[in-house]
Amino acid sequence: MTFIEKVEQLCKDCDNFIEKAKKDAKSMPPEVGYDHVYDTTAWCNENLKSTLLYMLTKGDE
């Protein structure tokens, strides 16, 4: 898998997590559901950023 393919997969994984959070949020009270989606999105963004930084500085093996 190339570096670009790995980045694309990371982005797809984040999109899937966020979509799942949105679906899960529909069964929650609005304020809890909003926080759930917000927290999931923030977690994905932070995870994506740290993973990319690691891949760029330490290699992508």
PDB file of C-alpha atoms in Angstrom:
ATOM      1  CA  MET A   1       0.000   0.000   0.000  1.00  0.00           C
ATOM      2  CA  THR A   2       1.437   3.372  -0.985  1.00  0.00           C
ATOM      3  CA  PHE A   3       1.604   6.362   1.333  1.00  0.00           C
ATOM      4  CA  ILE A   4      -1.278   8.027  -0.531  1.00  0.00           C
ATOM      5  CA  GLU A   5      -3.404   4.873  -0.296  1.00  0.00           C
ATOM      6  CA  LYS A   6      -2.761   4.722   3.447  1.00  0.00           C
ATOM      7  CA  VAL A   7      -3.812   8.358   3.837  1.00  0.00           C
ATOM      8  CA  GLU A   8      -6.949   7.741   1.772  1.00  0.00           C
ATOM      9  CA  GLN A   9      -7.800   4.733   3.956  1.00  0.00           C
ATOM     10  CA  LEU A  10      -7.304   6.772   7.142  1.00  0.00           C
ATOM     11  CA  CYS A  11      -9.687   9.421   5.786  1.00  0.00           C
ATOM     12  CA  LYS A  12     -12.279   6.780   4.850  1.00  0.00           C
ATOM     13  CA  ASP A  13     -12.013   5.246   8.312  1.00  0.00           C
ATOM     14  CA  CYS A  14     -12.629   8.653   9.893  1.00  0.00           C
ATOM     15  CA  ASP A  15     -15.609   9.260   7.633  1.00  0.00           C
ATOM     16  CA  ASN A  16     -17.042   5.877   8.633  1.00  0.00           C
ATOM     17  CA  PHE A  17     -16.582   6.596  12.357  1.00  0.00           C
ATOM     18  CA  ILE A  18     -18.299   9.974  11.993  1.00  0.00           C
ATOM     19  CA  GLU A  19     -21.194   8.518   9.985  1.00  0.00           C
ATOM     20  CA  LYS A  20     -21.670   5.818  12.628  1.00  0.00           C
ATOM     21  CA  ALA A  21     -21.642   8.479  15.348  1.00  0.00           C
ATOM     22  CA  LYS A  22     -24.324  10.417  13.454  1.00  0.00           C
ATOM     23  CA  LYS A  23     -26.501   7.301  13.222  1.00  0.00           C
ATOM     24  CA  ASP A  24     -25.949   6.485  16.901  1.00  0.00           C
ATOM     25  CA  ALA A  25     -26.768  10.071  17.866  1.00  0.00           C
ATOM     26  CA  LYS A  26     -30.299   9.752  16.472  1.00  0.00           C
ATOM     27  CA  SER A  27     -31.190   7.465  19.385  1.00  0.00           C
ATOM     28  CA  MET A  28     -29.817   9.905  21.969  1.00  0.00           C
ATOM     29  CA  PRO A  29     -31.193  13.114  23.433  1.00  0.00           C
ATOM     30  CA  PRO A  30     -30.194  16.010  21.134  1.00  0.00           C
ATOM     31  CA  GLU A  31     -27.544  17.536  23.410  1.00  0.00           C
ATOM     32  CA  VAL A  32     -25.931  14.136  24.054  1.00  0.00           C
ATOM     33  CA  GLY A  33     -26.070  13.195  20.376  1.00  0.00           C
ATOM     34  CA  TYR A  34     -24.496  16.485  19.350  1.00  0.00           C
ATOM     35  CA  ASP A  35     -21.667  16.001  21.850  1.00  0.00           C
ATOM     36  CA  HIS A  36     -21.175  12.407  20.671  1.00  0.00           C
ATOM     37  CA  VAL A  37     -20.766  13.487  17.034  1.00  0.00           C
ATOM     38  CA  TYR A  38     -18.588  16.458  17.995  1.00  0.00           C
ATOM     39  CA  ASP A  39     -16.326  14.312  20.206  1.00  0.00           C
ATOM     40  CA  THR A  40     -16.046  11.585  17.571  1.00  0.00           C
ATOM     41  CA  THR A  41     -15.138  14.135  14.908  1.00  0.00           C
ATOM     42  CA  ALA A  42     -12.554  15.764  17.177  1.00  0.00           C
ATOM     43  CA  TRP A  43     -11.077  12.357  18.051  1.00  0.00           C
ATOM     44  CA  CYS A  44     -10.857  11.375  14.374  1.00  0.00           C
ATOM     45  CA  ASN A  45      -9.207  14.644  13.412  1.00  0.00           C
ATOM     46  CA  GLU A  46      -6.660  14.380  16.227  1.00  0.00           C
ATOM     47  CA  ASN A  47      -5.969  10.719  15.460  1.00  0.00           C
ATOM     48  CA  LEU A  48      -5.572  11.456  11.748  1.00  0.00           C
ATOM     49  CA  LYS A  49      -3.204  14.336  12.462  1.00  0.00           C
ATOM     50  CA  SER A  50      -1.022  12.348  14.857  1.00  0.00           C
ATOM     51  CA  THR A  51      -0.939   9.308  12.559  1.00  0.00           C
ATOM     52  CA  LEU A  52       0.065  11.412   9.559  1.00  0.00           C
ATOM     53  CA  LEU A  53       2.743  13.162  11.590  1.00  0.00           C
ATOM     54  CA  TYR A  54       4.096   9.801  12.712  1.00  0.00           C
ATOM     55  CA  MET A  55       4.064   8.456   9.147  1.00  0.00           C
ATOM     56  CA  LEU A  56       5.897  11.523   7.865  1.00  0.00           C
ATOM     57  CA  THR A  57       8.545  11.588  10.582  1.00  0.00           C
ATOM     58  CA  LYS A  58       9.114   7.900  11.362  1.00  0.00           C
ATOM     59  CA  GLY A  59       8.233   6.242   8.070  1.00  0.00           C
ATOM     60  CA  ASP A  60       5.066   4.542   6.941  1.00  0.00           C
ATOM     61  CA  GLU A  61       6.002   0.876   7.341  1.00  0.00           C
TER      62      GLU A  61
END
